[in-house]
Amino acid sequence: MRNLLIFITKYNAFFLFLIFFVASLVIYIKYNSFQKASFINSTNKVTSEFYARADELKGYLSLREVNDQLARENAELRNQLRSSKYADSVAKHMVNDTIYKQQYEYIEAKVINNSVNKRNNYLTINRGRKDGLDKGMGVITGAGIVGKVVLVGEHVSIVQSMLHKDSRFSVMLATHKEIGYLQWGEDFDPHKALLEDVSNNASPKVGEQVVTSQLSLFPAGIPVGKVSGLNAKGTGFFLKMEVQLAVDFSKLEYVYVINNKFATEQTGLEAQEKKDE
C-alpha cells in the first residue's frame, strides 16, 4: 500500500492530466451532437466487425459437424432411391404384386488418409466392421465411383482407389449401352482412366457419359466420367478409349460405402459355377 501511494505521489501530474483529459473528452462528446454520432458510429463499426469475425470463427468451427450431418443425410436419401432396391414381383391369377425391397445400403464415411501420386493408391476411412463394412464393398462419392474396400478393421477400413493398377470395374457407355472395363491408365494421371473391351460395333463420341453397368459391384448407372479421347489403340474386335474421371481424388473428404445385400449369395453361386465347369 505504501509503495502504491509513493507511486501515485511521484506521478500525480500524469494521473491528473489523464483524469482531466478523459473528463473533457466525455463532456465534448456528450454535448456535441456531431462528435457524439461519430463516436457511436465508430464504436458500432468496431463491435460489428468483432461480432462478424466471431461469427465467422463459430461458423468455421461448426462446419465439420455440418458436413458430417449432411453426409449422413445423403446416405439416408441414397438408401431410399429406387436404384437401391429390387422389385420382388409375383404374378398370380392375373394380379401383379410388385414390392420394392432394399438391395443396396449406403454407409457414409470420412476419408482420414488418401494418396493420389503413387502407382497403387489407397484411402483410409473411419468406418469398419462395427459399422457393417466388409471386404469387397464398393465406395463412391456424389460425383462417381472411388474404389472398393480391401481391408476391414473394427473401426477403420482401407479402400483400394480407382487409381490403382489392379482396379478394374465393369462400366458401360450411357448412350450405346456397350459394356467394357475401366482401369487406371499407364501415365498415372489421377484425372484419367482407360475404358477397354468395348465392342467395335459401338460408335462412341467424345463427351459421352460413362456409368457403372449391371455387372458391376456398384448399382448400375453411377457416374464414372466422360469419354475424352478415342485415339487409344484397341485389340481385335474391341475398342479402347480415354475417360475423364468424374471424381477429383485429391479432394476426397466424404464417401459412401455400398453394402450389396445379395453380394454373398451371388459370389457363392458364381464360385460354385466355376467349380462345376
CSV table of C-alpha atoms in Angstrom, one decimal:
chain,number,residue,atom,x,y,z
A,1,MET,CA,0.0,0.0,0.0
A,2,ARG,CA,2.8,2.4,0.9
A,3,ASN,CA,4.6,1.7,-2.4
A,4,LEU,CA,1.3,2.4,-4.3
A,5,LEU,CA,1.0,5.8,-2.5
A,6,ILE,CA,4.6,6.6,-3.3
A,7,PHE,CA,4.0,5.7,-7.0
A,8,ILE,CA,0.8,7.9,-7.2
A,9,THR,CA,2.5,10.8,-5.5
A,10,LYS,CA,5.5,10.6,-7.8
A,11,TYR,CA,3.4,10.6,-11.0
A,12,ASN,CA,0.5,12.7,-9.7
A,13,ALA,CA,0.8,15.2,-12.6
A,14,PHE,CA,0.3,12.4,-15.2
A,15,PHE,CA,-2.7,11.0,-13.4
A,16,LEU,CA,-4.3,14.4,-13.0
A,17,PHE,CA,-3.8,15.1,-16.8
A,18,LEU,CA,-5.3,11.7,-17.6
A,19,ILE,CA,-8.4,12.4,-15.4
A,20,PHE,CA,-9.0,15.8,-16.9
A,21,PHE,CA,-8.4,14.5,-20.4
A,22,VAL,CA,-11.0,11.8,-20.1
A,23,ALA,CA,-13.5,14.1,-18.4
A,24,SER,CA,-13.1,16.7,-21.2
A,25,LEU,CA,-13.4,14.1,-23.8
A,26,VAL,CA,-16.7,12.8,-22.3
A,27,ILE,CA,-18.1,16.3,-22.0
A,28,TYR,CA,-17.1,17.2,-25.5
A,29,ILE,CA,-18.7,14.1,-27.0
A,30,LYS,CA,-21.8,14.3,-24.8
A,31,TYR,CA,-22.6,18.0,-25.7
A,32,ASN,CA,-21.5,17.9,-29.3
A,33,SER,CA,-24.1,16.0,-31.3
A,34,PHE,CA,-21.9,15.5,-34.4
A,35,GLN,CA,-18.9,14.2,-32.4
A,36,LYS,CA,-21.3,12.0,-30.4
A,37,ALA,CA,-22.8,10.5,-33.5
A,38,SER,CA,-19.3,9.9,-34.9
A,39,PHE,CA,-18.1,8.3,-31.7
A,40,ILE,CA,-21.1,6.0,-31.6
A,41,ASN,CA,-20.7,5.1,-35.3
A,42,SER,CA,-17.1,4.3,-34.8
A,43,THR,CA,-17.8,2.0,-31.8
A,44,ASN,CA,-20.6,0.4,-33.7
A,45,LYS,CA,-18.2,-0.4,-36.6
A,46,VAL,CA,-15.6,-1.9,-34.2
A,47,THR,CA,-18.2,-4.0,-32.4
A,48,SER,CA,-19.9,-5.1,-35.6
A,49,GLU,CA,-16.5,-6.1,-37.1
A,50,PHE,CA,-15.7,-8.0,-33.9
A,51,TYR,CA,-19.1,-9.9,-34.0
A,52,ALA,CA,-18.7,-10.6,-37.7
A,53,ARG,CA,-15.3,-12.2,-37.1
A,54,ALA,CA,-16.5,-14.1,-34.1
A,55,ASP,CA,-19.5,-15.4,-36.2
A,56,GLU,CA,-17.1,-16.5,-39.0
A,57,LEU,CA,-15.0,-18.4,-36.5
A,58,LYS,CA,-18.0,-20.0,-35.0
A,59,GLY,CA,-19.2,-21.0,-38.5
A,60,TYR,CA,-15.9,-22.4,-39.4
A,61,LEU,CA,-15.7,-24.5,-36.2
A,62,SER,CA,-19.2,-25.9,-36.8
A,63,LEU,CA,-18.6,-26.6,-40.5
A,64,ARG,CA,-17.2,-30.1,-39.8
A,65,GLU,CA,-20.2,-31.0,-37.8
A,66,VAL,CA,-22.5,-29.7,-40.5
A,67,ASN,CA,-20.6,-31.7,-43.2
A,68,ASP,CA,-20.9,-34.9,-41.1
A,69,GLN,CA,-24.6,-34.3,-40.7
A,70,LEU,CA,-25.1,-33.7,-44.5
A,71,ALA,CA,-23.1,-36.9,-45.3
A,72,ARG,CA,-25.3,-38.9,-43.0
A,73,GLU,CA,-28.5,-37.4,-44.5
A,74,ASN,CA,-27.2,-38.1,-48.1
A,75,ALA,CA,-26.6,-41.7,-47.2
A,76,GLU,CA,-30.2,-42.0,-45.9
A,77,LEU,CA,-31.5,-40.4,-49.1
A,78,ARG,CA,-29.5,-42.8,-51.2
A,79,ASN,CA,-31.0,-45.7,-49.3
A,80,GLN,CA,-34.4,-44.5,-50.3
A,81,LEU,CA,-33.6,-44.3,-54.1
A,82,ARG,CA,-35.4,-46.8,-56.4
A,83,SER,CA,-32.0,-47.9,-57.7
A,84,SER,CA,-31.1,-49.1,-54.2
A,85,LYS,CA,-34.0,-51.6,-54.2
A,86,TYR,CA,-35.0,-54.6,-56.2
A,87,ALA,CA,-38.5,-55.5,-57.5
A,88,ASP,CA,-40.0,-58.6,-55.9
A,89,SER,CA,-42.8,-59.3,-58.3
A,90,VAL,CA,-45.4,-62.0,-58.1
A,91,ALA,CA,-48.0,-62.7,-60.8
A,92,LYS,CA,-50.9,-64.9,-59.7
A,93,HIS,CA,-54.3,-65.1,-61.1
A,94,MET,CA,-53.6,-62.0,-63.3
A,95,VAL,CA,-52.7,-59.9,-60.2
A,96,ASN,CA,-49.3,-58.2,-60.3
A,97,ASP,CA,-47.9,-57.6,-56.9
A,98,THR,CA,-44.6,-55.6,-57.0
A,99,ILE,CA,-42.8,-55.0,-53.8
A,100,TYR,CA,-39.6,-53.0,-53.7
A,101,LYS,CA,-37.1,-54.3,-51.2
A,102,GLN,CA,-33.7,-52.9,-50.1
A,103,GLN,CA,-30.8,-54.3,-52.1
A,104,TYR,CA,-28.2,-51.6,-51.6
A,105,GLU,CA,-27.4,-49.9,-48.3
A,106,TYR,CA,-25.2,-46.7,-48.3
A,107,ILE,CA,-22.9,-46.1,-45.3
A,108,GLU,CA,-21.4,-42.6,-45.0
A,109,ALA,CA,-17.7,-42.4,-44.1
A,110,LYS,CA,-15.0,-39.8,-43.8
A,111,VAL,CA,-11.7,-40.0,-45.6
A,112,ILE,CA,-8.9,-39.8,-43.0
A,113,ASN,CA,-6.0,-40.7,-45.3
A,114,ASN,CA,-5.5,-40.7,-49.1
A,115,SER,CA,-2.9,-40.8,-51.8
A,116,VAL,CA,-3.1,-40.0,-55.5
A,117,ASN,CA,0.6,-39.8,-56.6
A,118,LYS,CA,1.6,-43.4,-56.4
A,119,ARG,CA,1.2,-46.4,-58.8
A,120,ASN,CA,-1.1,-48.1,-56.2
A,121,ASN,CA,-3.2,-45.7,-54.2
A,122,TYR,CA,-5.4,-46.3,-51.2
A,123,LEU,CA,-7.8,-44.4,-48.9
A,124,THR,CA,-8.4,-44.9,-45.2
A,125,ILE,CA,-11.9,-44.3,-44.0
A,126,ASN,CA,-13.3,-44.0,-40.5
A,127,ARG,CA,-15.8,-46.9,-40.7
A,128,GLY,CA,-15.1,-50.6,-40.0
A,129,ARG,CA,-16.6,-53.9,-39.1
A,130,LYS,CA,-18.7,-52.4,-36.3
A,131,ASP,CA,-20.4,-50.2,-38.9
A,132,GLY,CA,-21.3,-53.1,-41.2
A,133,LEU,CA,-18.4,-52.9,-43.6
A,134,ASP,CA,-16.9,-55.9,-45.3
A,135,LYS,CA,-14.2,-56.7,-47.8
A,136,GLY,CA,-15.3,-56.1,-51.5
A,137,MET,CA,-17.8,-53.4,-50.9
A,138,GLY,CA,-17.9,-50.6,-53.5
A,139,VAL,CA,-17.1,-47.0,-52.5
A,140,ILE,CA,-18.5,-43.9,-54.2
A,141,THR,CA,-19.0,-40.1,-53.8
A,142,GLY,CA,-21.8,-37.9,-55.1
A,143,ALA,CA,-19.7,-37.4,-58.2
A,144,GLY,CA,-18.9,-41.1,-59.0
A,145,ILE,CA,-17.0,-44.3,-58.1
A,146,VAL,CA,-14.0,-44.2,-55.9
A,147,GLY,CA,-12.9,-47.8,-55.4
A,148,LYS,CA,-13.5,-50.9,-53.3
A,149,VAL,CA,-12.9,-52.0,-49.7
A,150,VAL,CA,-9.9,-54.3,-49.4
A,151,LEU,CA,-9.1,-54.4,-45.7
A,152,VAL,CA,-11.5,-54.1,-42.8
A,153,GLY,CA,-10.7,-53.3,-39.2
A,154,GLU,CA,-13.0,-52.9,-36.2
A,155,HIS,CA,-13.2,-49.1,-36.6
A,156,VAL,CA,-11.4,-48.2,-39.9
A,157,SER,CA,-11.0,-49.7,-43.3
A,158,ILE,CA,-8.7,-49.5,-46.3
A,159,VAL,CA,-10.1,-48.7,-49.8
A,160,GLN,CA,-8.3,-49.6,-53.0
A,161,SER,CA,-8.6,-46.5,-55.1
A,162,MET,CA,-9.6,-46.4,-58.7
A,163,LEU,CA,-6.1,-45.0,-59.0
A,164,HIS,CA,-4.5,-48.5,-58.6
A,165,LYS,CA,-3.0,-50.8,-61.2
A,166,ASP,CA,-5.3,-53.7,-60.1
A,167,SER,CA,-8.5,-51.7,-60.1
A,168,ARG,CA,-10.9,-52.9,-62.8
A,169,PHE,CA,-14.6,-52.1,-62.9
A,170,SER,CA,-17.4,-53.0,-65.2
A,171,VAL,CA,-18.8,-49.9,-66.9
A,172,MET,CA,-20.8,-49.0,-70.0
A,173,LEU,CA,-21.4,-46.2,-72.4
A,174,ALA,CA,-24.5,-44.4,-71.2
A,175,THR,CA,-25.9,-43.9,-74.7
A,176,HIS,CA,-24.9,-47.1,-76.5
A,177,LYS,CA,-25.1,-49.4,-73.5
A,178,GLU,CA,-22.0,-51.2,-74.7
A,179,ILE,CA,-20.1,-52.7,-71.7
A,180,GLY,CA,-16.4,-52.6,-71.1
A,181,TYR,CA,-13.9,-52.5,-68.3
A,182,LEU,CA,-12.4,-49.4,-66.7
A,183,GLN,CA,-8.9,-49.3,-65.3
A,184,TRP,CA,-6.3,-46.7,-64.5
A,185,GLY,CA,-4.1,-45.5,-67.4
A,186,GLU,CA,-0.4,-46.2,-67.7
A,187,ASP,CA,0.6,-42.5,-67.5
A,188,PHE,CA,-0.5,-42.2,-63.8
A,189,ASP,CA,-2.8,-39.2,-64.5
A,190,PRO,CA,-5.2,-39.0,-61.5
A,191,HIS,CA,-7.9,-37.5,-63.7
A,192,LYS,CA,-8.0,-40.1,-66.4
A,193,ALA,CA,-8.5,-43.8,-67.0
A,194,LEU,CA,-8.9,-46.2,-69.9
A,195,LEU,CA,-12.1,-47.9,-71.0
A,196,GLU,CA,-11.3,-51.2,-72.7
A,197,ASP,CA,-13.0,-54.2,-74.2
A,198,VAL,CA,-15.8,-52.2,-75.7
A,199,SER,CA,-17.3,-53.9,-78.8
A,200,ASN,CA,-16.3,-52.2,-82.1
A,201,ASN,CA,-19.9,-52.2,-83.0
A,202,ALA,CA,-20.3,-49.1,-80.8
A,203,SER,CA,-19.7,-45.6,-82.1
A,204,PRO,CA,-18.7,-43.6,-79.0
A,205,LYS,CA,-18.2,-39.9,-79.2
A,206,VAL,CA,-16.1,-37.6,-77.1
A,207,GLY,CA,-18.1,-36.3,-74.2
A,208,GLU,CA,-20.4,-39.3,-73.9
A,209,GLN,CA,-21.1,-40.3,-70.4
A,210,VAL,CA,-19.7,-43.5,-68.9
A,211,VAL,CA,-21.6,-45.1,-66.0
A,212,THR,CA,-21.4,-48.4,-64.0
A,213,SER,CA,-23.0,-51.4,-65.6
A,214,GLN,CA,-25.4,-54.0,-64.2
A,215,LEU,CA,-22.4,-56.4,-64.0
A,216,SER,CA,-20.5,-54.1,-61.5
A,217,LEU,CA,-20.3,-54.4,-57.8
A,218,PHE,CA,-21.9,-50.9,-57.8
A,219,PRO,CA,-25.6,-50.2,-58.7
A,220,ALA,CA,-26.0,-49.6,-62.4
A,221,GLY,CA,-25.9,-46.1,-63.6
A,222,ILE,CA,-23.5,-44.5,-61.2
A,223,PRO,CA,-21.3,-41.8,-63.0
A,224,VAL,CA,-17.8,-42.7,-63.8
A,225,GLY,CA,-16.7,-40.0,-66.2
A,226,LYS,CA,-16.8,-38.9,-69.9
A,227,VAL,CA,-15.1,-40.1,-73.0
A,228,SER,CA,-12.3,-37.7,-73.5
A,229,GLY,CA,-10.3,-39.4,-76.3
A,230,LEU,CA,-10.8,-42.1,-79.0
A,231,ASN,CA,-7.2,-42.5,-80.1
A,232,ALA,CA,-6.2,-45.3,-77.7
A,233,LYS,CA,-5.4,-48.5,-79.6
A,234,GLY,CA,-7.7,-51.4,-79.1
A,235,THR,CA,-7.2,-55.1,-79.9
A,236,GLY,CA,-9.0,-57.2,-82.4
A,237,PHE,CA,-12.7,-56.6,-82.2
A,238,PHE,CA,-12.6,-54.3,-79.2
A,239,LEU,CA,-12.2,-50.6,-78.7
A,240,LYS,CA,-10.2,-48.7,-76.1
A,241,MET,CA,-10.8,-45.1,-75.2
A,242,GLU,CA,-9.7,-42.5,-72.7
A,243,VAL,CA,-12.1,-41.4,-69.9
A,244,GLN,CA,-12.0,-38.2,-67.9
A,245,LEU,CA,-12.9,-39.3,-64.4
A,246,ALA,CA,-15.8,-37.6,-62.7
A,247,VAL,CA,-14.2,-37.8,-59.2
A,248,ASP,CA,-11.3,-35.4,-58.1
A,249,PHE,CA,-9.4,-37.9,-56.0
A,250,SER,CA,-7.2,-35.1,-54.5
A,251,LYS,CA,-10.2,-33.5,-52.8
A,252,LEU,CA,-12.0,-36.5,-51.3
A,253,GLU,CA,-13.5,-35.8,-47.8
A,254,TYR,CA,-16.6,-37.9,-47.6
A,255,VAL,CA,-17.5,-41.2,-49.3
A,256,TYR,CA,-20.3,-43.7,-49.3
A,257,VAL,CA,-19.7,-47.4,-48.8
A,258,ILE,CA,-22.2,-49.6,-50.7
A,259,ASN,CA,-23.5,-52.8,-49.0
A,260,ASN,CA,-25.0,-55.1,-51.6
A,261,LYS,CA,-27.1,-57.4,-49.6
A,262,PHE,CA,-27.0,-60.0,-52.3
A,263,ALA,CA,-23.3,-60.0,-52.7
A,264,THR,CA,-22.5,-63.0,-50.6
A,265,GLU,CA,-25.2,-65.1,-52.3
A,266,GLN,CA,-24.0,-64.0,-55.7
A,267,THR,CA,-20.3,-64.7,-55.2
A,268,GLY,CA,-21.1,-68.0,-53.6
A,269,LEU,CA,-23.2,-69.2,-56.6
A,270,GLU,CA,-20.6,-67.9,-59.1
A,271,ALA,CA,-17.8,-69.7,-57.2
A,272,GLN,CA,-19.9,-72.9,-57.3
A,273,GLU,CA,-20.4,-72.5,-61.1
A,274,LYS,CA,-16.7,-72.2,-61.7
A,275,LYS,CA,-16.1,-75.5,-59.8
A,276,ASP,CA,-18.6,-77.2,-62.0
A,277,GLU,CA,-17.0,-76.1,-65.2
